[in-house]
Amino acid sequence: MWWVRRTRYWFSTLLYAGGARLRPGRRTASGGLETPGSCGAELQGELDRFGGVSVHLSRHHTLHGLDAAAFRRLLQAAIQQWRSEGRIAAWLHIPILQSHFIAPAASLGFCFHHAKPHSSTLTLWLGEGPSRLPGYATHQVGVAGAVFDVSTRKVLVVQDRNKLKNMWKFPGGLSEPGEDIADTAVREVFEETGVKSEFRSLLSIRQQHRSPGAFGMSDMYLVCRLQPRSFTINFCQQECLKCEWIDLENLARTKHTTPITSRVARLLLYGLREGFDKIDLSMEELPAVYTGLFYKLYHRELPESYKAATGAD
Amino acid sequence: MWWVRRTRYWFSTLLYAGGARLRPGRRTASGGLETPGSCGAELQGELDRFGGVSVHLSRHHTLHGLDAAAFRRLLQAAIQQWRSEGRIAAWLHIPILQSHFIAPAASLGFCFHHAKPHSSTLTLWLGEGPSRLPGYATHQVGVAGAVFDVSTRKVLVVQDRNKLKNMWKFPGGLSEPGEDIADTAVREVFEETGVKSEFRSLLSIRQQHRSPGAFGMSDMYLVCRLQPRSFTINFCQQECLKCEWIDLENLARTKHTTPITSRVARLLLYGLREGFDKIDLSMEELPAVYTGLFYKLYHRELPESYKAATGAD
C-alpha cells in the first residue's frame, strides 16, 4: 500500500485553493454552470492536499428540490470531470435530511466512509489500483479503575447486575468521545460505586477484535491504578449487584473473578510488595507537533537524567 | 448514566425470541398486518436483551417500491407501538441502496449511530431521560516500530515525504481493521523500510483527541520495541524521503525529531543500559470470558511466582 492510506495525518481540513474549485460541465457566460439535466445546479468540490475532492451538499442550495435521478446525472458528470483532472478520490458529505442522495451516489460506486449523528460521508476511489484511503475509527475504548487503599490493603470491586456469571471485577466503562483515559477511570468509578479517586498510573492494555460489545469492531480496554479520596460506598443499583472493598490477596486468589481482574490484582500485589514503580506506566502531557493540540503519553517512568535536553519539544 | 450506556457488552447480536417479534398495527385474520398507508407492508423488529428493538430493512421485501412518505407512516405507527410496549430504543439497519428511507426516519427523530461501507444503522431513544445507548468506535489506532539492533546500537528511522518539517521518526501507520498492535508494527516497518522484524514489547501509548488525521475523532498511537531479523533497507519512495539506521544516542539527542520519538529513544537508551525489563510491557494472549474469543493483554512482566494459581482463566 501507498502513503495515502498509511500516513497518519490525512487532513480532512480542506484547502480552499483559489481557482481550485471543481466544476463538472461547462462554465457559462454568466459564470454559472450547466450540466445536462441538472436544472442549472452545480456541484462544487474542494481540493484536499492528497489529490481528493470533497463536496459538502449542505453548501449546495441549488440542490434543493432535485430528485434522485437528476442528482445522479449531476454527480456522474462531476465524476467524469474529476477523473479527467486526475483526482484520486471523491468525498460526499451529506446531511441526514438529504439522504435521498445516498442511493444514487451508491449506484455510481460510492460507499459509506462513516456517519456522525446528523450526517454521513461517502467516498469513491478514483485513483489507480485498490483504494488507499484511510479508514475511520476502528476501536472503542473502555477503562476500569483499580482503586487500591495501601493502608487497609483493600481494593474496590463490583459485581455486574447484567452478566451471566457473578464475578468480581473493577468498576469501569466506555470512554465518552474526547475523554482522557484517566478521566474515564475516575468518572466511572464514581458513577458506579460513589467512591472518589485520583489517577496514579496505567497498569494494562487489552486489545480484542470482533467484540460483540463494540458492534463487531475492536475494543481497547485499559486498567488504571487509582488512589482513593473517599471510602464510603454508594453503588449504582441499576448497574451493580454488589460493591465491596475486598482484601487484595483474596482478590488475587479467588476464582470468582475474570482473568484480567485476577491478573491485575496480582500486579497490584507485586507492586505493593516490591514498589509500584515495578508495575506503573506514568502519564505526561506533551504538545502535538503540528496541530497546537496536546496529547497524553504513557510509558515507564524515565529517570530525570534521561529526560533532560529533549528533541523538538 | 445507567448501565445501558456503561455496560461494556452491548450485544448487537439479537435474540430471536419466540413470540417476541414486534409488529406495529393490528394483526389481521389472515395473520398479515395492516398499518394505515403501508400498503399491507409490515415492519418486524427483533428484541435485544436490553429492551431495544431492531429492524433490518434488508429482510423486509414488502418495502420494495414503498415511497418515503408511506415508509414514514409505517415507521410512525411502529414507534407508537414500541413505546406502548415499553421498548427503550429502536435500531434501523438500512442497506445503502435503500437510503431513501433515512430522511423520513430522521424526520421522526432517528439519528445515525454508525455506517459500514454498504449500510447504515440509525437509532432512536425511546426510554426516559437522555439516551443511554452506547456509542460506536471512537478511536483509530496507529502503531510505530522502534527496531533496535543491540549489537550495533542503531535504530531504524525514516523521514516522511509528506510532512512540513523533515524529522526523524519511527516507521509506522494505521492498524487495519482487526489487526493486532504487534502485527501492525511489524507490517508497517516492512512496508516502509523493507526491514523484517519481530515484536518484543510495547513501550508507550499516546492518546490524542480531535485529531485532524482521524476525521476529528480520537487517535491511539502505540510504539513497540522490535528486534530486527534483516538489515538491508529498501524503503518506500512514495512514503519516505529518507530511511537510515542511526545511532541511538544521536537520535536521543538530535533536535530533528518529534517529541515522542525523542522520548522513546531515551527509553531505549535507558533500557539498553539498565535492562529492557525496565521499559517493556510484555504481551500475552488470554481467553475472553464469554465470547470464546482471545485477546492480547499488555502489562509489566509479572514474576512467575505471582502468575501461578490464576482465577477463572
XYZ file of C-alpha atoms in Angstrom:
626
model
C 0.000 0.000 0.000
C 0.939 3.587 -0.568
C 1.305 6.594 1.610
C -2.257 7.832 1.363
C -3.524 5.003 3.465
C -0.539 4.656 5.698
C 0.123 8.241 6.520
C -1.131 9.080 9.956
C -2.268 12.550 9.076
C -4.965 12.539 6.469
C -6.236 16.065 6.721
C -9.971 16.298 6.428
C -9.443 20.029 6.638
C -9.706 21.153 3.061
C -7.539 23.566 1.218
C -9.701 26.258 -0.232
C -7.296 26.792 -3.076
C -8.023 29.811 -5.234
C -9.139 28.640 -8.629
C -9.214 25.074 -7.439
C -12.967 24.718 -7.293
C -14.008 21.793 -9.392
C -16.983 22.161 -11.590
C -18.477 19.488 -13.763
C -19.719 20.668 -17.129
C -19.113 23.949 -18.911
C -18.908 27.377 -17.386
C -21.470 29.610 -18.984
C -21.072 33.219 -19.968
C -22.915 34.233 -16.819
C -20.422 32.419 -14.649
C -22.968 29.803 -13.752
C -22.749 26.208 -14.779
C -24.832 23.963 -16.902
C -24.840 20.200 -16.735
C -27.361 18.236 -18.763
C -30.387 17.534 -16.626
C -29.125 19.408 -13.597
C -31.622 22.263 -13.896
C -28.719 24.672 -13.732
C -27.436 23.225 -10.426
C -23.704 22.885 -9.890
C -21.612 20.575 -7.742
C -18.633 22.416 -6.360
C -15.843 20.451 -4.793
C -12.835 21.498 -2.762
C -9.404 20.013 -3.218
C -7.543 18.378 -0.372
C -3.774 18.042 -0.157
C -3.875 14.405 -1.156
C -5.457 14.952 -4.551
C -9.004 14.208 -3.441
C -12.060 16.377 -3.960
C -14.708 16.958 -1.337
C -18.317 18.083 -1.820
C -20.489 19.334 1.046
C -24.097 19.017 -0.058
C -25.199 21.353 2.750
C -23.471 24.179 0.875
C -25.322 23.445 -2.357
C -28.615 25.276 -2.012
C -29.327 24.730 -5.683
C -29.774 21.024 -4.966
C -32.987 21.633 -3.021
C -35.852 20.047 -4.860
C -33.571 17.995 -7.104
C -34.771 14.411 -7.391
C -32.529 11.362 -7.135
C -32.282 10.823 -10.889
C -31.276 14.429 -11.583
C -28.688 14.321 -8.798
C -27.300 11.112 -10.252
C -26.777 12.769 -13.642
C -25.113 15.743 -11.997
C -22.802 13.539 -9.946
C -21.980 11.342 -12.921
C -20.828 14.380 -14.877
C -18.796 15.580 -11.913
C -17.066 12.208 -11.534
C -16.142 12.267 -15.223
C -14.673 15.733 -14.771
C -12.728 14.751 -11.649
C -11.295 11.697 -13.367
C -10.160 13.824 -16.311
C -8.445 16.161 -13.853
C -6.593 13.278 -12.219
C -8.341 13.425 -8.841
C -7.684 10.285 -6.817
C -10.777 10.279 -4.605
C -14.146 11.963 -4.131
C -15.857 12.605 -0.804
C -19.531 13.466 -0.356
C -20.705 14.977 2.924
C -24.479 14.529 3.138
C -26.791 15.972 5.833
C -29.161 13.290 7.129
C -32.240 15.052 5.730
C -30.685 14.943 2.235
C -30.085 11.201 2.470
C -32.166 10.552 -0.658
C -28.941 11.471 -2.498
C -27.101 8.492 -0.974
C -28.608 5.694 -3.093
C -27.926 7.453 -6.432
C -24.329 8.066 -5.279
C -24.045 4.388 -4.282
C -25.286 3.358 -7.726
C -22.233 5.217 -9.102
C -19.854 3.340 -6.808
C -19.788 5.495 -3.666
C -19.724 3.716 -0.280
C -20.178 4.993 3.245
C -16.895 6.042 4.871
C -18.535 6.944 8.183
C -21.561 8.606 9.731
C -21.983 11.123 12.526
C -25.427 11.566 14.152
C -26.748 14.079 11.623
C -24.668 13.449 8.513
C -22.870 10.770 6.550
C -19.706 10.814 4.470
C -19.408 8.719 1.334
C -16.329 8.140 -0.711
C -15.322 6.917 -4.152
C -11.780 5.930 -5.045
C -10.788 7.372 -8.432
C -7.072 6.534 -8.439
C -5.300 3.509 -9.841
C -5.388 0.123 -8.122
C -7.256 -0.628 -4.909
C -8.348 2.225 -2.642
C -5.625 3.727 -0.498
C -7.989 5.870 1.539
C -7.607 5.722 5.313
C -10.389 4.092 7.293
C -12.435 5.582 10.095
C -12.230 4.888 13.835
C -11.947 1.138 14.468
C -11.795 0.899 18.265
C -13.991 1.706 21.203
C -12.090 2.463 24.407
C -13.127 1.202 27.820
C -11.360 1.977 31.085
C -11.509 0.345 34.506
C -10.189 1.746 37.766
C -8.341 -0.422 40.288
C -8.824 1.722 43.397
C -6.352 0.404 45.946
C -6.039 1.616 49.513
C -2.500 0.892 50.706
C -3.314 1.393 54.400
C -6.006 -1.313 54.526
C -4.674 -3.355 51.570
C -8.195 -3.380 50.158
C -9.320 -2.842 46.606
C -12.714 -1.701 45.304
C -14.629 -4.273 43.239
C -18.142 -4.732 41.885
C -20.339 -7.496 40.533
C -22.295 -6.591 37.413
C -26.056 -6.934 37.519
C -26.306 -7.897 33.866
C -23.781 -10.664 33.444
C -24.337 -14.401 33.257
C -21.816 -15.175 35.954
C -21.359 -13.045 39.023
C -17.688 -12.346 39.232
C -15.756 -9.615 40.970
C -14.277 -7.012 38.663
C -13.023 -3.451 38.751
C -15.612 -0.739 38.084
C -15.307 0.831 34.645
C -16.971 1.593 31.356
C -16.699 3.200 27.947
C -14.892 6.483 27.382
C -17.048 9.356 26.239
C -15.944 10.874 22.932
C -12.893 13.058 23.573
C -12.417 11.879 27.165
C -8.945 11.052 28.513
C -8.277 7.529 29.779
C -7.571 8.721 33.324
C -10.762 10.800 33.423
C -12.887 7.876 32.286
C -11.483 5.700 35.080
C -12.201 8.281 37.800
C -15.680 9.124 36.416
C -16.769 5.502 36.005
C -15.572 4.517 39.471
C -17.543 7.384 40.985
C -20.697 6.721 38.942
C -20.701 3.009 39.732
C -19.540 2.999 43.352
C -19.803 6.544 44.764
C -16.092 6.437 45.652
C -13.901 9.410 44.710
C -10.405 8.721 43.460
C -7.339 10.095 41.727
C -5.335 8.717 38.794
C -1.952 7.216 39.662
C -0.837 5.131 36.681
C -1.790 2.958 33.748
C -1.396 -0.757 34.507
C -2.527 -2.746 31.495
C -3.922 -2.608 27.969
C -6.097 -5.228 26.339
C -6.917 -5.355 22.660
C -9.797 -7.507 21.435
C -11.242 -7.752 17.936
C -14.728 -8.600 16.674
C -16.093 -7.615 20.048
C -19.853 -8.222 20.362
C -19.950 -5.268 22.747
C -18.432 -2.997 20.101
C -20.844 -3.692 17.231
C -18.272 -6.113 15.820
C -15.474 -3.539 15.923
C -12.326 -3.713 18.084
C -12.118 -2.924 21.748
C -9.247 -1.385 23.700
C -9.631 -1.871 27.435
C -7.257 -0.183 29.866
C -6.916 -0.615 33.616
C -5.634 2.287 35.730
C -4.347 2.334 39.285
C -6.300 4.880 41.304
C -5.783 6.304 44.773
C -8.995 6.548 46.852
C -10.070 10.013 48.036
C -13.216 8.758 49.763
C -14.230 5.355 51.084
C -17.995 5.250 51.558
C -19.674 3.028 49.003
C -22.919 4.217 47.423
C -23.186 1.958 44.433
C -25.386 2.180 41.354
C -28.195 -0.326 41.911
C -29.101 -0.412 38.247
C -25.631 -1.449 37.216
C -24.196 -3.396 40.123
C -25.395 -6.289 42.211
C -22.649 -5.862 44.808
C -19.824 -3.452 45.552
C -17.196 -4.014 48.224
C -13.719 -3.181 49.438
C -12.052 -6.586 49.464
C -8.655 -7.752 50.540
C -6.184 -7.629 47.639
C -4.736 -11.069 48.458
C -8.230 -12.557 48.369
C -8.965 -10.977 45.001
C -5.693 -12.323 43.618
C -6.628 -15.839 44.733
C -10.379 -16.126 44.223
C -11.905 -17.986 41.293
C -14.853 -15.640 41.295
C -13.242 -13.101 39.036
C -12.308 -12.544 35.406
C -8.817 -13.470 34.150
C -7.937 -9.828 33.607
C -9.070 -8.793 37.102
C -7.073 -11.630 38.628
C -4.015 -10.653 36.619
C -4.232 -7.000 37.630
C -4.778 -7.998 41.273
C -1.507 -9.955 41.092
C 0.221 -6.983 39.506
C -1.007 -4.809 42.394
C 0.213 -7.375 44.905
C 3.631 -7.370 43.230
C 3.608 -3.562 43.265
C 2.610 -3.444 46.919
C 5.481 -5.742 47.918
C 8.199 -4.529 45.565
C 7.140 -0.930 44.880
C 4.512 0.387 42.461
C 7.270 1.645 40.190
C 7.599 -2.019 39.161
C 4.127 -2.061 37.579
C 3.241 1.531 36.699
C 3.171 3.422 33.438
C 3.293 7.109 34.234
C 1.422 9.766 32.305
C 2.624 13.064 30.894
C 1.043 15.750 28.729
C 3.042 16.823 25.675
C 2.373 19.217 22.790
C 1.488 17.814 19.379
C 3.934 18.836 16.672
C 1.715 20.447 14.061
C -1.748 20.921 15.426
C -1.376 23.108 18.524
C -3.128 20.354 20.482
C -1.804 18.370 23.426
C -1.718 14.636 23.996
C -1.227 12.270 26.916
C 1.743 9.923 26.739
C 2.047 6.806 28.903
C 5.237 4.816 29.399
C 7.543 3.508 32.100
C 8.883 6.230 34.359
C 12.113 7.578 32.884
C 14.817 8.830 35.277
C 15.227 12.622 35.169
C 18.763 12.313 33.833
C 17.347 10.705 30.684
C 14.534 13.191 30.260
C 16.678 16.338 30.041
C 17.618 18.036 26.768
C 14.679 16.895 24.726
C 14.376 16.909 20.938
C 11.939 19.192 19.161
C 9.541 19.716 22.071
C -25.948 7.487 33.415
C -27.308 3.987 33.623
C -25.976 0.623 32.810
C -27.109 0.530 29.212
C -24.515 3.021 28.236
C -21.863 1.992 30.675
C -22.006 -1.730 30.252
C -19.117 -2.929 28.158
C -21.090 -5.654 26.439
C -23.921 -4.249 24.423
C -24.822 -7.227 22.299
C -25.700 -6.279 18.789
C -26.447 -9.952 18.340
C -30.182 -10.092 18.636
C -32.288 -12.579 20.496
C -34.769 -14.098 18.147
C -37.203 -14.698 20.960
C -40.205 -16.791 20.011
C -43.270 -14.570 20.027
C -41.119 -11.540 20.608
C -41.455 -10.134 17.123
C -42.778 -6.648 17.314
C -45.449 -5.616 14.930
C -46.914 -2.177 14.564
C -50.642 -2.025 13.910
C -53.216 -4.790 14.194
C -52.783 -8.401 13.237
C -55.399 -9.316 10.694
C -57.337 -12.517 10.486
C -55.022 -13.729 7.770
C -52.009 -13.318 10.027
C -50.745 -10.413 7.975
C -50.567 -6.883 9.246
C -52.199 -3.678 8.239
C -50.947 -0.248 9.066
C -52.704 2.797 7.605
C -50.966 3.803 4.395
C -48.494 0.955 4.454
C -49.990 -0.922 1.515
C -50.091 -4.018 3.674
C -46.333 -3.830 4.450
C -45.168 -4.720 7.922
C -42.167 -3.660 9.951
C -40.938 -6.539 12.045
C -38.468 -5.896 14.782
C -36.402 -8.195 16.947
C -35.902 -7.670 20.644
C -32.455 -7.353 22.156
C -31.595 -8.175 25.746
C -31.545 -4.519 26.736
C -35.160 -3.798 25.860
C -34.420 -2.362 22.430
C -35.975 -3.371 19.132
C -34.048 -3.780 15.914
C -35.365 -3.680 12.339
C -33.329 -4.903 9.350
C -34.828 -3.309 6.253
C -32.986 -5.821 4.057
C -35.318 -8.506 5.429
C -38.468 -6.528 4.564
C -39.136 -7.375 0.948
C -42.565 -5.802 1.199
C -40.905 -2.393 1.486
C -39.705 -2.511 -2.117
C -41.442 0.187 -4.072
C -42.620 1.980 -0.931
C -42.056 5.733 -1.167
C -40.612 7.877 1.618
C -43.978 9.182 2.789
C -45.512 5.705 3.064
C -42.458 4.406 4.919
C -42.702 7.345 7.308
C -46.306 6.460 8.162
C -45.352 2.829 8.681
C -42.454 3.733 10.934
C -44.513 6.253 12.885
C -47.066 3.564 13.695
C -44.293 1.168 14.691
C -42.716 3.724 17.033
C -46.085 4.266 18.701
C -46.439 0.529 19.191
C -42.909 0.146 20.568
C -43.460 2.984 23.031
C -46.670 1.381 24.250
C -44.768 -1.872 24.784
C -42.102 -0.109 26.846
C -39.207 -0.539 24.408
C -36.311 1.718 25.318
C -34.685 2.084 21.909
C -35.199 1.362 18.225
C -32.480 0.466 15.720
C -32.853 0.618 11.941
C -30.348 -1.215 9.749
C -30.578 0.219 6.233
C -28.776 -1.094 3.121
C -27.140 1.768 1.214
C -29.421 1.332 -1.802
C -32.467 1.799 0.468
C -31.101 5.063 1.861
C -34.186 6.989 0.720
C -35.723 5.650 3.968
C -33.153 7.541 6.072
C -34.581 11.064 5.758
C -38.136 10.028 6.734
C -36.693 8.164 9.750
C -34.652 11.266 10.653
C -37.802 13.384 10.474
C -39.185 11.123 13.232
C -36.128 11.642 15.427
C -33.758 8.881 14.294
C -30.036 9.728 14.028
C -27.122 7.834 12.527
C -25.404 5.549 15.024
C -22.761 4.382 12.525
C -22.215 3.345 8.938
C -20.330 0.474 7.346
C -19.425 0.647 3.628
C -22.738 -0.702 2.342
C -25.201 0.015 5.137
C -26.039 2.449 7.889
C -27.545 1.998 11.331
C -29.878 4.598 12.790
C -31.195 4.739 16.298
C -33.958 6.394 18.289
C -34.012 6.517 22.088
C -37.485 5.701 23.425
C -36.693 5.425 27.127
C -36.909 8.065 29.824
C -34.339 10.831 30.133
C -31.350 11.305 27.836
C -30.181 8.427 25.644
C -28.180 5.752 27.405
C -27.197 3.947 24.229
C -23.528 3.090 23.803
C -21.599 4.938 21.116
C -19.660 3.488 18.219
C -15.892 3.227 17.765
C -14.203 6.499 18.755
C -10.511 5.806 18.145
C -8.261 4.985 15.269
C -5.155 3.025 16.236
C -1.709 3.700 14.816
C 1.429 1.745 15.652
C 5.106 2.520 15.159
C 8.009 0.105 15.420
C 11.278 1.055 17.141
C 13.576 -1.532 15.544
C 16.697 -1.561 17.677
C 19.808 -3.586 16.958
C 21.637 -4.149 20.231
C 24.897 -5.248 18.577
C 25.380 -2.010 16.606
C 23.308 0.197 18.951
C 21.472 1.512 15.916
C 17.785 2.142 15.448
C 15.760 2.301 12.229
C 14.226 5.691 11.431
C 12.550 7.393 8.487
C 11.701 10.878 7.302
C 8.197 11.280 5.894
C 7.859 12.595 2.375
C 4.615 14.419 3.095
C 5.366 16.446 6.193
C 6.165 20.118 6.529
C 9.300 19.546 8.544
C 11.673 16.697 7.900
C 12.198 14.992 11.198
C 13.361 11.505 12.058
C 10.672 9.198 13.343
C 9.954 5.510 13.712
C 8.234 3.834 10.763
C 4.574 3.082 11.421
C 0.992 3.571 10.345
C -2.649 2.786 10.952
C -3.833 -0.643 12.028
C -6.011 -2.470 9.547
C -9.431 -3.437 10.955
C -8.989 -6.469 13.216
C -5.180 -6.311 13.191
C -3.177 -6.805 16.397
C -0.900 -3.998 17.573
C 2.246 -6.113 17.227
C 1.307 -7.210 13.697
C 0.734 -3.617 12.590
C 4.183 -2.623 13.842
C 5.960 -5.456 12.000
C 3.914 -4.969 8.799
C 4.355 -1.198 8.677
C 8.098 -1.397 9.315
C 8.462 -3.881 6.475
C 6.246 -1.930 4.061
C 8.012 1.354 4.737
C 11.614 0.219 5.083
C 11.953 -3.336 3.727
C 13.385 -4.456 7.095
C 11.987 -7.624 8.690
C 11.482 -7.651 12.437
C 9.889 -9.384 15.402
C 7.765 -7.980 18.218
C 9.491 -7.701 21.600
C 7.389 -5.378 23.758
C 5.063 -2.422 23.966
C 6.865 0.769 25.031
C 4.375 3.626 25.040
C 0.787 4.674 24.416
C -0.343 8.113 23.291
C -3.943 9.291 23.311
C -4.917 12.372 21.319
C -8.378 13.798 20.735
C -9.835 15.845 17.875
C -7.096 14.539 15.654
C -7.172 16.071 12.169
C -5.736 12.791 10.888
C -8.658 10.848 12.368
C -11.553 12.839 10.856
C -11.846 14.704 14.156
C -12.047 11.507 16.182
C -9.502 10.296 18.759
C -6.199 8.663 17.999
C -4.362 5.987 19.960
C -0.738 5.691 18.923
C 1.450 2.918 20.283
C 5.183 2.359 19.930
C 6.573 -1.176 20.039
C 10.136 -2.398 20.506
C 11.088 -4.702 17.641
C 14.055 -6.962 17.097
C 15.498 -6.789 13.565
C 15.516 -10.005 11.504
C 17.065 -8.359 8.436
C 19.103 -5.200 7.983
C 19.052 -4.179 4.319
C 16.982 -1.062 3.763
C 14.693 -0.921 0.741
C 12.412 1.936 1.642
C 9.111 3.025 0.141
C 9.909 6.011 -2.082
C 6.299 7.182 -2.139
C 6.114 7.420 1.603
C 9.631 8.183 2.800
C 12.228 10.748 1.873
C 14.981 9.019 3.841
C 15.445 5.821 5.822
C 18.525 5.028 7.906
C 19.937 3.007 10.759
C 21.141 5.728 13.105
C 22.975 5.638 16.379
C 20.545 5.511 19.310
C 22.465 8.132 21.305
C 22.284 10.517 18.354
C 18.538 10.009 17.981
C 18.045 10.675 21.689
C 19.943 13.971 21.375
C 19.011 15.383 17.979
C 16.508 18.200 17.568
C 15.429 16.817 14.217
C 12.833 14.521 15.640
C 9.367 14.580 17.165
C 8.923 14.756 20.958
C 7.548 11.239 21.074
C 10.429 9.794 19.024
C 12.922 11.555 21.244
C 11.190 10.244 24.351
C 11.129 6.666 23.102
C 14.789 6.928 22.051
C 15.627 7.888 25.647
C 13.547 4.996 26.952
C 15.518 2.647 24.684
C 18.784 4.146 25.906
C 17.668 3.587 29.489
C 16.671 0.023 28.592
C 19.968 -0.645 26.875
C 21.943 0.493 29.901
C 19.747 -0.860 32.712
C 17.970 -3.772 31.032
C 14.956 -3.734 28.730
C 12.821 -5.140 31.526
C 12.902 -1.568 32.911
C 10.927 -0.218 29.942
C 8.978 -3.142 28.456
C 5.346 -4.141 28.640
C 5.120 -7.814 27.741
C 2.283 -9.335 25.755
C 0.197 -12.421 26.441
C -2.834 -13.998 24.800
C -5.750 -14.841 27.092
C -9.254 -16.249 26.521
C -12.226 -13.892 26.727
C -14.728 -14.895 29.389
C -17.986 -15.175 27.465
C -17.293 -14.967 23.779
C -14.916 -17.830 23.001
C -12.541 -15.247 21.521
C -8.995 -14.446 22.609
C -7.425 -11.120 23.412
C -3.946 -9.709 23.797
C -3.014 -8.297 27.197
C -0.053 -5.961 27.738
C 1.419 -5.083 31.131
C 4.686 -5.122 33.063
C 6.277 -8.549 33.248
C 4.976 -10.344 36.322
C 7.301 -12.796 38.114
C 6.214 -16.442 37.667
C 5.552 -16.818 41.378
C 2.774 -14.210 41.069
C 1.284 -15.688 37.907
C 0.550 -19.160 39.310
C -2.899 -20.279 40.505
C -4.955 -17.918 38.385
C -8.599 -17.010 38.889
C -11.253 -18.053 36.402
C -8.954 -18.483 33.401
